[in-house]
Tab-separated table of C-alpha atoms and ligand atoms in Angstrom:
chain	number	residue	atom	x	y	z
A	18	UNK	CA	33.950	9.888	12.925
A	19	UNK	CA	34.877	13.480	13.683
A	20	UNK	CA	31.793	15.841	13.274
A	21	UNK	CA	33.290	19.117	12.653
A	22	UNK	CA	30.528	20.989	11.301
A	23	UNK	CA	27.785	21.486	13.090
A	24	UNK	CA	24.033	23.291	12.308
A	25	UNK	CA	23.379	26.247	14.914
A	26	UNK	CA	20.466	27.511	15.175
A	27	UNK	CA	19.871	31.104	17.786
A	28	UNK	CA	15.962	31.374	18.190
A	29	UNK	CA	15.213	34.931	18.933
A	30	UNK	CA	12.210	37.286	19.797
A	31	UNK	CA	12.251	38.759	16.441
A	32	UNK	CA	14.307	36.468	14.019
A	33	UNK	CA	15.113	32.817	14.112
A	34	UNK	CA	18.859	32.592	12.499
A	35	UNK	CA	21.176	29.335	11.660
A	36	UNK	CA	23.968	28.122	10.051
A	37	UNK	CA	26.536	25.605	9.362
A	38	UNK	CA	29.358	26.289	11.822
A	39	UNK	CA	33.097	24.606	11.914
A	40	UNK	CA	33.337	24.315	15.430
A	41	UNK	CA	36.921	23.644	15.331
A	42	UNK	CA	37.288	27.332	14.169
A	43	UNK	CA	34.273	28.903	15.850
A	44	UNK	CA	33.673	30.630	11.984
A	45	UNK	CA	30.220	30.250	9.640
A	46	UNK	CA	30.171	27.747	6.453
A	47	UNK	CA	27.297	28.945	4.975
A	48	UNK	CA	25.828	32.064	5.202
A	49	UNK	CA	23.742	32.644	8.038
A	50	UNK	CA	19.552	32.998	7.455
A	51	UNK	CA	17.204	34.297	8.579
A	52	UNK	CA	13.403	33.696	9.316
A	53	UNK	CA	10.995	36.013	11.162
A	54	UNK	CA	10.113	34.292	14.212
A	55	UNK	CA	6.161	33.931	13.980
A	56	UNK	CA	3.603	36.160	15.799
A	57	UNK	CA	2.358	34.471	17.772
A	58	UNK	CA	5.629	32.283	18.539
A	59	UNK	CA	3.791	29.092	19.439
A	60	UNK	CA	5.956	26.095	19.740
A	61	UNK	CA	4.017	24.492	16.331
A	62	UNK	CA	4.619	27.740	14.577
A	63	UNK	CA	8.345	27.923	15.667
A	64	UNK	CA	8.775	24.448	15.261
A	65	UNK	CA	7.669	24.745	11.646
A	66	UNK	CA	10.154	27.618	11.050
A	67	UNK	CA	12.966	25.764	12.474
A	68	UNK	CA	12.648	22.781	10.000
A	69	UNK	CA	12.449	25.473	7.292
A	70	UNK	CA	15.789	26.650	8.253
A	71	UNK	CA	17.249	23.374	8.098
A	72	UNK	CA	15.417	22.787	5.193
A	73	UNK	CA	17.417	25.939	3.512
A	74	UNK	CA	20.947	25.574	4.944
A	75	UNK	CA	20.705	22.156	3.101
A	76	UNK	CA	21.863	20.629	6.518
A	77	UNK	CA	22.751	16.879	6.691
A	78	UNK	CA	24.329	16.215	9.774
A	79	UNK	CA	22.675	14.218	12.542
A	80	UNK	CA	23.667	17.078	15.360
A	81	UNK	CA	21.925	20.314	15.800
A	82	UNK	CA	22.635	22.572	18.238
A	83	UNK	CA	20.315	25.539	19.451
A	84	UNK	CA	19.742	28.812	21.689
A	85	UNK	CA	16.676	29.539	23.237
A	86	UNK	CA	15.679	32.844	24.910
A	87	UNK	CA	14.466	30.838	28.119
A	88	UNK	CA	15.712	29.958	30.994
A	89	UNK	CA	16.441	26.432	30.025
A	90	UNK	CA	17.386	23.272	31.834
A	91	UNK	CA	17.877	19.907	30.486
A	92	UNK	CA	16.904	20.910	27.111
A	93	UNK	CA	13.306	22.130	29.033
A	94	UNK	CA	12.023	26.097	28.690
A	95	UNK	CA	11.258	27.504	32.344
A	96	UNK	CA	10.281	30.997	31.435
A	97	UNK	CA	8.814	33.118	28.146
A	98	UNK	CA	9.531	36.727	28.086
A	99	UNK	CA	9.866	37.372	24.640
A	100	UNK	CA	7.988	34.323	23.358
A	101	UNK	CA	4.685	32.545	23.326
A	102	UNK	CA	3.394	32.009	26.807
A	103	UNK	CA	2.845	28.304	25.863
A	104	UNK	CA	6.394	27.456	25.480
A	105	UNK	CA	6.352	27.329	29.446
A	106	UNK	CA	7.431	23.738	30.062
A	107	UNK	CA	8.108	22.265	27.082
A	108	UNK	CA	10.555	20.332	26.089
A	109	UNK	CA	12.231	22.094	23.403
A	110	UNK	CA	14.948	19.539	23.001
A	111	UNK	CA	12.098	16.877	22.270
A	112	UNK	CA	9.910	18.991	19.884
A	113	UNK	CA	12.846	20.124	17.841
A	114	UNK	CA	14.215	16.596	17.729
A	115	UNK	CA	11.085	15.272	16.352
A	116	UNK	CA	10.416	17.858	14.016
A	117	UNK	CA	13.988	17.955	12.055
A	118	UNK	CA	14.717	13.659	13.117
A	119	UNK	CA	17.934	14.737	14.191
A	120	UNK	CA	19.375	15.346	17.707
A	121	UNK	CA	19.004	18.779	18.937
A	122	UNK	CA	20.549	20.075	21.887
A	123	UNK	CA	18.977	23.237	23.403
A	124	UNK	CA	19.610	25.663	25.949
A	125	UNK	CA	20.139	29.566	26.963
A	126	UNK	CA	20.439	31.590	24.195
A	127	UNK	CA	22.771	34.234	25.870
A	128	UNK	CA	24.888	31.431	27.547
A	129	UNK	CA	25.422	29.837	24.085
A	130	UNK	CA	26.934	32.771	22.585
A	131	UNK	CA	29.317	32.946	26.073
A	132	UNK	CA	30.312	29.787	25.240
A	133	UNK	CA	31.563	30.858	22.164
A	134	UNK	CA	33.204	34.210	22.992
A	135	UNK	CA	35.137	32.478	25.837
A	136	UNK	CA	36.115	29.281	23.611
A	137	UNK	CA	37.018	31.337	20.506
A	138	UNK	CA	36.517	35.198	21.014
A	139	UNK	CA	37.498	37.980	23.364
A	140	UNK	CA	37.184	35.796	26.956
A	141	UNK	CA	39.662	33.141	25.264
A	142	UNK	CA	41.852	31.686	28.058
A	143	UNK	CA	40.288	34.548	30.749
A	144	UNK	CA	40.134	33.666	34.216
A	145	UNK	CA	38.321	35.590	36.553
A	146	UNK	CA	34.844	36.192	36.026
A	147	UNK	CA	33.278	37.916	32.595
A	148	UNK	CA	29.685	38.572	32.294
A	149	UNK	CA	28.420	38.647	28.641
A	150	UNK	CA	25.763	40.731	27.877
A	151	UNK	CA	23.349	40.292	24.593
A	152	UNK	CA	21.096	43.146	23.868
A	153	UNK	CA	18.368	41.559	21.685
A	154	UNK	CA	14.679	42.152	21.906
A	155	UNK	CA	15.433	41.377	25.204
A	156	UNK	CA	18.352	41.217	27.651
A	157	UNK	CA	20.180	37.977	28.137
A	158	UNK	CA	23.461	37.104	30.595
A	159	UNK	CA	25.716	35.132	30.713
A	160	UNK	CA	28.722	34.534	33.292
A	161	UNK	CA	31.294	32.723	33.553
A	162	UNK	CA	33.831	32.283	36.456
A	163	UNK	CA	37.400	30.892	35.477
A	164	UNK	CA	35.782	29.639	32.131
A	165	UNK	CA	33.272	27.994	34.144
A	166	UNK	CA	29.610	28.661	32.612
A	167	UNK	CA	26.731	29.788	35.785
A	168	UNK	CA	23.782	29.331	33.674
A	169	UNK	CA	20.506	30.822	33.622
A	170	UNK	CA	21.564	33.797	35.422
A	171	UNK	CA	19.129	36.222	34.261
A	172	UNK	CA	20.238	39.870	35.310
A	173	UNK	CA	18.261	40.943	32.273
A	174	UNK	CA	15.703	40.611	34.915
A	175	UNK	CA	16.609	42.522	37.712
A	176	UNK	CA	14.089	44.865	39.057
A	177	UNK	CA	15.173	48.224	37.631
A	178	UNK	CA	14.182	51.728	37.540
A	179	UNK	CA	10.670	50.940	38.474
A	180	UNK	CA	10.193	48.582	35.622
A	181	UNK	CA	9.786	44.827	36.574
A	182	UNK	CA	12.863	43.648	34.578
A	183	UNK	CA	15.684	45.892	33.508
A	184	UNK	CA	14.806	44.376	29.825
A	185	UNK	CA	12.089	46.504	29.740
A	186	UNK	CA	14.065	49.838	30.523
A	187	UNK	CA	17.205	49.041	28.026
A	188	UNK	CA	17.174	46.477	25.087
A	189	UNK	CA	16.975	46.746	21.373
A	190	UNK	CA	13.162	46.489	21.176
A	191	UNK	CA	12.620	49.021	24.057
A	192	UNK	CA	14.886	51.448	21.832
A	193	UNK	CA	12.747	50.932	18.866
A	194	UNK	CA	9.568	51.198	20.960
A	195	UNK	CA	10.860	54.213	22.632
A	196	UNK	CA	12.744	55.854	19.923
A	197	UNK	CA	15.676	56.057	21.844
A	198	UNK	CA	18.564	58.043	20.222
A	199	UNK	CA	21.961	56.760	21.097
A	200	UNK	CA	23.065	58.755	23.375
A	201	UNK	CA	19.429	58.108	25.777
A	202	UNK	CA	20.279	54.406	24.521
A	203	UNK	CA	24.064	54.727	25.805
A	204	UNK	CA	23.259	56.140	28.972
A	205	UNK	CA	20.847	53.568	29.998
A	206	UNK	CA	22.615	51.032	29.534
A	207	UNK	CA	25.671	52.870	31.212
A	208	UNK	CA	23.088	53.248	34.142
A	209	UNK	CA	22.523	49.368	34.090
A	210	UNK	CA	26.234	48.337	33.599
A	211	UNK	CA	26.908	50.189	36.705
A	212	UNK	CA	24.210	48.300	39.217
A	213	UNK	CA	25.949	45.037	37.168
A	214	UNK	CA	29.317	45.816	38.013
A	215	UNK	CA	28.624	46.821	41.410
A	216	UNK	CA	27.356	43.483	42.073
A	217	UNK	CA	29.842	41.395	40.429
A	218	UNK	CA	32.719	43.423	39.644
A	219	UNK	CA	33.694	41.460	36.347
A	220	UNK	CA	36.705	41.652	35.026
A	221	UNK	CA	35.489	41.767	31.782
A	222	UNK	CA	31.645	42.907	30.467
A	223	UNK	CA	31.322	41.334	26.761
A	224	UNK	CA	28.421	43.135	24.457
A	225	UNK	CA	26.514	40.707	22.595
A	226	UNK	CA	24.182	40.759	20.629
A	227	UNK	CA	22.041	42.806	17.062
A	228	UNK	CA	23.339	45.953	18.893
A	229	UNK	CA	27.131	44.843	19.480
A	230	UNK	CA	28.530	45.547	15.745
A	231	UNK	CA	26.800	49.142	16.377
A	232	UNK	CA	28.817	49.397	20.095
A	233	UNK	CA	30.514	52.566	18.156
A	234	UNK	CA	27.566	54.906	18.229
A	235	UNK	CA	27.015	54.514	21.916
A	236	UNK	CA	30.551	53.914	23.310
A	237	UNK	CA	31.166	56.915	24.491
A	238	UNK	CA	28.497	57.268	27.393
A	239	UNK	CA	29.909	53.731	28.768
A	240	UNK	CA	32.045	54.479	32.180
A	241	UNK	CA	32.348	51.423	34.078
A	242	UNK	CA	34.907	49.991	36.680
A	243	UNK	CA	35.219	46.771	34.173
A	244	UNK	CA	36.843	46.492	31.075
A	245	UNK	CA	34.150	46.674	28.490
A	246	UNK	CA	34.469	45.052	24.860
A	247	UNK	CA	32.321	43.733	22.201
A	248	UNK	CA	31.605	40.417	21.186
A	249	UNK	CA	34.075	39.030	18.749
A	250	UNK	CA	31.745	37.415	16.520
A	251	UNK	CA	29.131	39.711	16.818
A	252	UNK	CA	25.649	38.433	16.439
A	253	UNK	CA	26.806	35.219	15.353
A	254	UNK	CA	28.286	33.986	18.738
A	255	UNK	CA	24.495	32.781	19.282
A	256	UNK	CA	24.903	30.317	15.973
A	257	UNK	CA	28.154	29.618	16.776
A	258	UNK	CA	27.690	28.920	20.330
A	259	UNK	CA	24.862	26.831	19.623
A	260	UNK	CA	26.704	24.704	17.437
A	261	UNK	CA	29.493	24.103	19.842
A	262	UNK	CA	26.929	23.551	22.735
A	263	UNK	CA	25.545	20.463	20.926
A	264	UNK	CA	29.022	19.172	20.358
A	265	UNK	CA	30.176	19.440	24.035
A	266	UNK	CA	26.725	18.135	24.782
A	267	UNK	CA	26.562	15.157	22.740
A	268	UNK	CA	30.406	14.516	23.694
A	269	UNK	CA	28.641	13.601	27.394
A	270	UNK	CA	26.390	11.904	25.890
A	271	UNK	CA	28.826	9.371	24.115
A	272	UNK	CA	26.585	10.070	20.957
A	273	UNK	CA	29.717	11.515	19.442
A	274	UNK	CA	33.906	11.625	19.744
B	303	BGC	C1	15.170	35.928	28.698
B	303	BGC	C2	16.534	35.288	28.702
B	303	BGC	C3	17.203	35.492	27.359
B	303	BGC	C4	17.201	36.957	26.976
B	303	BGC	C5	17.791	37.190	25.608
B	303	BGC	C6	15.298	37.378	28.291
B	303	BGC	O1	14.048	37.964	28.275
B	303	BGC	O2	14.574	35.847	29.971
B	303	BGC	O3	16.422	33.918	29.004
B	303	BGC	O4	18.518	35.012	27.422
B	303	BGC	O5	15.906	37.471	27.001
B	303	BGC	O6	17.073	36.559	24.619
């Protein structure tokens, strides 16, 4: 049987967000919740939140598919920046299985929602390569090259302007933190896009992300050699993208046609 719609589910640093999505249209089928991620984001405590979610979308299906701001391999978190320390090593894929009985896919939450934008959105049928960008509470990439997804790639953390990681210099949370108006916010990340581009020279930077659908109010201090866009779906490319991870996924698996 054809499994069309699909539960995605974008863990972030702040907010843990899902819905159904028809990922034969890359669109929402119910409307999209939200639940604050707990402090402190344990894997119990996020666990618990991300049977809740299920719990409210109503969600029957057998296939779940999920982002995780880690680097992630084999449905396994490698790193915690902007989550619990403890998640280091564990196997997300397993404990989110167990908890909801269903099978959950899992892996990068910024290369989930490039999956989407070059399946459905903006990078549709690009060749070439496109970075996409998601300015969150922290800062995830995501590149692809001729379609092709290079995951974990990580130049959120690239040592930059003294700081550690250049998520710590531009993201949504170091905004808030730092009061940033938009025009500080639009320069630094103007700043940033140029080191980006003058490593990879992307055709085409996408902006992901809470911040994308406000791309307006800092536009105008973005001057880069790329063509710069925003994300077609917004902040819902991480749902979306999600969703059609755990299709693709369990397609290899032969859990699913
Ligand atoms: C993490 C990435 C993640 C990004 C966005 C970064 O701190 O290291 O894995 O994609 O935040 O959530």
């Amino acid at each position: 049987m054809q499994t069309k719609n699909i539960l995605g589910i974008d863990v972030g640093g702040s907010g843990i967000k899902g819905a159904v999505v028809n990922i034969e249209k890359g669109a929402l089928v119910t409307e999209r919740m939200k639940i604050a991620t707990p402090k402190p984001s344990t894997p119990e405590a996020v666990a618990e939140v991300f049977a809740e979610l299920i719990g409210q979308q109503g969600y029957e299906g057998q296939l779940i598919g999920c982002g995780f701001p880690s680097i992630m391999k084999e449905g396994v978190c490698y790193s915690a920046s902007n989550i619990d320390k403890s998640w280091k090593g564990v196997d997300v894929a397993a404990l989110f299985s167990k908890v909801s009985g269903r099978q959950v896919f899992v892996s990068n939450d910024a290369d989930v929602a490039g999956l989407s934008e070059m399946r459905y959105g903006v990078g549709k049928g690009l060749k070439g390569s496109v970075l996409l960008i998601t300015i969150g509470t922290g800062l995830g990439t995501a590149l692809f090259t001729d379609g092709h997804l290079v995951q974990n790639t990580e130049f959120g953390h690239i040592p930059f302007k003294g700081k550690a990681a250049a998520e710590k210099y531009i993201s949504n949370s170091v905004r808030k933190k730092e009061n940033l108006d938009w025009d500080e916010f639009g320069r630094r990340f103007n700043e940033y896009l140029e080191v980006i581009n003058r490593i990879l020279s992307p055709n085409l930077i996408i902006i992901g992300g809470g911040i994308s659908s406000r791309y307006h109010l800092f536009e105008e201090h973005i001057n880069v050699e790329a063509e710069v866009k925003t994300a077609e779906m917004f902040n819902h490319a991480g749902i979306i993208g999600a969703a059609l991870f755990a299709k693709l996924e369990a397609g290899k698996a032969g859990a699913l046609r």
